[in-house]
């Protein structure tokens, strides 16, 4: 499957994958929940790849992001991962009703038509004419003599002609990076929940952690601990995520995996000092709880109290 994800990235073929994350590795805990596929999905396939991830918090956002994922796949001409975890995928949830707007139409992105070709538009399947990294494509049988191209997983130039010249390859790879930057403004934006009073510290979280986090933030506030909270809803991370980190002395990163994968993505993509991001990790397969979050954050905020209690 990784080979085909790499093909989608490099040949720029739209696709959508729903990843319901269970306990791993291998078969792991097939009936238990985790958030442990982030890095595997973000950089899936060999070579230099970066994929768009959507991070819904509940079944309602899964429904909304499902439709949005297909729009993004066409607009960006690549694979879009919808990263829900098994807690959302298997368990019953109380959420706002699912609703659909019948006036909604699919966004197919940049598609060159027969009229555009007849008007003399320069068509190169991998030609970036707008500077956003996204090239125009054509549908099969768009035009009797123009607009055809060969889709390949090997290196090629802007007009889809095979080439292993170094400069041609670098040009294409840099364009794919520009497209990934363009995605930052198209994906669901993070949701900020500021503390009631100015806070020195912040917390970042995503996915099904949101319900427990809402309760934990209220409990911490009652104890006099104010935290600005940011719920991430997509990768690549918009610039506002790194602005949030820069505005705080330290930021707790709450996630349901062993290796702090979200924290690693933040460090890697934003060149963040790892010491500034404090991991709060829960990965025993059960859904994370508010009690766990409040206990871990309190322990890190007051280490002397925790040591005395032990």
Coordinates of N, CA, C and O in Angstrom, one line a residue, residues 181-244:
X181 N 2.8 23.5 0.9 CA 2.7 24.8 1.6 C 1.3 25.4 1.2 O 0.6 26.0 2.1
X182 N 0.8 25.2 0.0 CA -0.5 25.7 -0.4 C -1.6 25.0 0.4 O -2.6 25.7 0.8
X183 N -1.4 23.8 0.8 CA -2.4 23.0 1.5 C -2.6 23.6 2.9 O -3.7 23.4 3.4
X184 N -1.7 24.3 3.4 CA -1.8 24.9 4.8 C -3.1 25.8 4.9 O -3.7 25.8 5.9
X185 N -3.4 26.5 3.8 CA -4.5 27.4 3.9 C -5.8 26.7 3.5 O -6.9 27.3 3.7
X186 N -5.8 25.5 2.9 CA -7.0 24.8 2.5 C -7.5 23.8 3.5 O -8.7 23.5 3.4
X187 N -6.7 23.3 4.4 CA -7.1 22.3 5.3 C -7.9 22.9 6.5 O -7.8 24.1 6.7
X188 N -8.6 22.1 7.2 CA -9.3 22.7 8.4 C -8.3 23.3 9.4 O -7.3 22.8 9.7
X189 N -8.7 24.5 9.8 CA -7.8 25.3 10.7 C -7.9 24.9 12.1 O -9.0 24.4 12.5
X190 N -6.9 25.1 12.9 CA -6.9 24.7 14.3 C -8.0 25.5 15.1 O -8.3 26.7 14.7
X191 N -8.4 25.0 16.2 CA -9.4 25.7 17.0 C -8.8 26.1 18.3 O -8.2 25.3 19.1
X192 N -8.8 27.4 18.6 CA -8.1 28.0 19.8 C -9.2 28.1 20.9 O -10.3 28.6 20.7
X193 N -8.8 27.6 22.1 CA -9.6 27.8 23.3 C -8.8 28.5 24.4 O -8.0 27.9 25.1
X194 N -8.8 29.9 24.4 CA -8.0 30.6 25.3 C -8.4 30.4 26.8 O -9.6 30.2 27.1
X195 N -7.5 30.5 27.7 CA -7.8 30.5 29.1 C -8.5 31.7 29.5 O -8.5 32.7 28.8
X196 N -9.2 31.7 30.7 CA -10.0 32.8 31.2 C -9.1 34.0 31.5 O -9.5 35.1 31.5
X197 N -7.8 33.7 31.9 CA -6.8 34.7 32.2 C -5.6 34.5 31.4 O -5.4 33.3 30.9
X198 N -4.8 35.5 31.2 CA -3.5 35.3 30.4 C -2.7 34.1 31.0 O -2.5 34.0 32.2
X199 N -2.3 33.2 30.1 CA -1.6 32.0 30.5 C -0.2 31.9 29.9 O 0.0 32.3 28.7
X200 N 0.7 31.5 30.7 CA 2.1 31.3 30.2 C 2.3 30.0 29.5 O 3.1 29.9 28.6
X201 N 1.5 29.0 29.8 CA 1.6 27.7 29.2 C 0.4 27.4 28.3 O -0.7 27.9 28.5
X202 N 0.7 26.5 27.4 CA -0.4 26.1 26.5 C -0.5 24.5 26.4 O 0.4 23.8 26.9
X203 N -1.5 24.1 25.7 CA -1.6 22.6 25.4 C -2.1 22.4 24.0 O -3.0 23.2 23.5
X204 N -1.6 21.4 23.3 CA -2.0 21.1 22.0 C -2.5 19.6 22.0 O -1.9 18.8 22.6
X205 N -3.6 19.4 21.3 CA -4.2 18.0 21.2 C -4.9 17.9 19.9 O -5.0 18.8 19.1
X206 N -5.5 16.7 19.7 CA -6.2 16.5 18.5 C -7.1 15.2 18.6 O -7.0 14.5 19.6
X207 N -8.0 15.1 17.7 CA -8.8 13.9 17.6 C -9.7 13.6 18.8 O -10.3 14.6 19.4
X208 N -9.9 12.4 19.1 CA -10.9 12.0 20.2 C -10.5 12.4 21.6 O -11.3 12.4 22.5
X209 N -9.3 13.0 21.7 CA -8.8 13.5 23.0 C -9.6 14.7 23.4 O -9.7 15.1 24.5
X210 N -10.3 15.3 22.4 CA -11.0 16.6 22.6 C -12.0 16.6 23.8 O -12.1 17.5 24.6
X211 N -12.8 15.5 23.9 CA -13.8 15.4 24.9 C -13.2 15.4 26.3 O -13.6 16.2 27.2
X212 N -12.2 14.6 26.5 CA -11.5 14.5 27.8 C -10.8 15.8 28.0 O -10.7 16.3 29.2
X213 N -10.3 16.4 27.0 CA -9.5 17.7 27.2 C -10.4 18.8 27.6 O -10.1 19.6 28.5
X214 N -11.7 18.9 27.1 CA -12.6 19.9 27.6 C -12.8 19.8 29.1 O -12.8 20.8 29.8
X215 N -13.0 18.6 29.5 CA -13.3 18.4 31.0 C -12.0 18.7 31.8 O -12.1 19.3 32.9
X216 N -10.9 18.3 31.2 CA -9.6 18.5 32.0 C -9.3 20.0 32.1 O -8.8 20.4 33.2
X217 N -9.5 20.7 31.0 CA -9.3 22.2 31.1 C -10.2 22.9 32.1 O -9.7 23.7 32.9
X218 N -11.4 22.4 32.2 CA -12.3 23.0 33.2 C -11.9 22.6 34.6 O -11.9 23.5 35.5
X219 N -11.4 21.4 34.8 CA -10.9 21.0 36.2 C -9.7 21.7 36.5 O -9.5 22.2 37.7
X220 N -8.7 21.9 35.6 CA -7.5 22.6 35.9 C -7.8 24.1 36.2 O -7.2 24.7 37.1
X221 N -8.8 24.7 35.5 CA -9.2 26.0 35.7 C -9.7 26.2 37.1 O -9.4 27.2 37.8
X222 N -10.5 25.2 37.6 CA -11.0 25.3 39.0 C -9.9 25.2 40.0 O -10.1 25.7 41.1
X223 N -8.8 24.6 39.6 CA -7.6 24.5 40.5 C -6.7 25.7 40.4 O -5.6 25.7 41.0
X224 N -7.1 26.6 39.6 CA -6.2 27.8 39.4 C -5.2 27.7 38.4 O -4.3 28.5 38.3
X225 N -5.3 26.7 37.5 CA -4.3 26.4 36.5 C -4.9 26.8 35.1 O -5.8 26.1 34.7
X226 N -4.5 27.9 34.5 CA -5.0 28.3 33.2 C -4.1 27.9 32.1 O -2.9 28.1 32.2
X227 N -4.7 27.2 31.1 CA -3.9 26.8 29.9 C -4.6 27.3 28.7 O -5.8 27.1 28.5
X228 N -3.9 27.9 27.8 CA -4.5 28.2 26.4 C -4.4 26.8 25.7 O -3.4 26.1 25.7
X229 N -5.5 26.5 25.0 CA -5.6 25.2 24.3 C -5.8 25.3 22.8 O -6.5 26.2 22.4
X230 N -5.1 24.5 22.1 CA -5.2 24.5 20.6 C -5.5 23.1 20.1 O -4.6 22.2 20.3
X231 N -6.6 22.9 19.5 CA -6.9 21.6 18.9 C -6.6 21.6 17.4 O -7.1 22.4 16.6
X232 N -5.6 20.8 17.1 CA -5.2 20.7 15.7 C -6.2 19.8 14.9 O -6.7 18.8 15.4
X233 N -6.5 20.2 13.7 CA -7.4 19.5 12.9 C -6.8 19.1 11.5 O -7.5 18.4 10.7
X234 N -5.5 19.4 11.3 CA -5.0 18.9 10.0 C -3.4 19.1 10.1 O -2.9 19.8 10.9
X235 N -2.8 18.3 9.2 CA -1.4 18.4 8.8 C -1.3 18.6 7.3 O -2.0 17.8 6.6
X236 N -0.6 19.5 6.7 CA 0.4 20.4 7.3 C -0.2 21.4 8.3 O -1.3 21.8 8.2
X237 N 0.7 21.8 9.3 CA 0.3 22.7 10.3 C 0.3 24.1 9.8 O 1.3 24.6 9.3
X238 N -0.8 24.9 9.9 CA -0.8 26.3 9.5 C 0.2 27.1 10.4 O 0.5 26.6 11.5
X239 N 0.6 28.2 9.9 CA 1.6 29.0 10.7 C 1.0 29.4 12.1 O 1.8 29.6 13.0
X240 N -0.3 29.5 12.2 CA -0.8 29.8 13.5 C -0.5 28.8 14.6 O -0.4 29.2 15.8
X241 N -0.2 27.6 14.2 CA 0.2 26.6 15.2 C 1.6 27.0 15.8 O 1.8 26.9 17.0
X242 N 2.5 27.4 15.0 CA 3.8 27.7 15.5 C 3.8 29.1 16.2 O 4.6 29.3 17.1
X243 N 2.9 29.9 15.8 CA 2.7 31.2 16.5 C 2.2 30.9 17.9 O 2.7 31.6 18.9
X244 N 1.3 30.0 18.0 CA 0.8 29.6 19.4 C 2.0 29.0 20.2 O 2.1 29.4 21.4

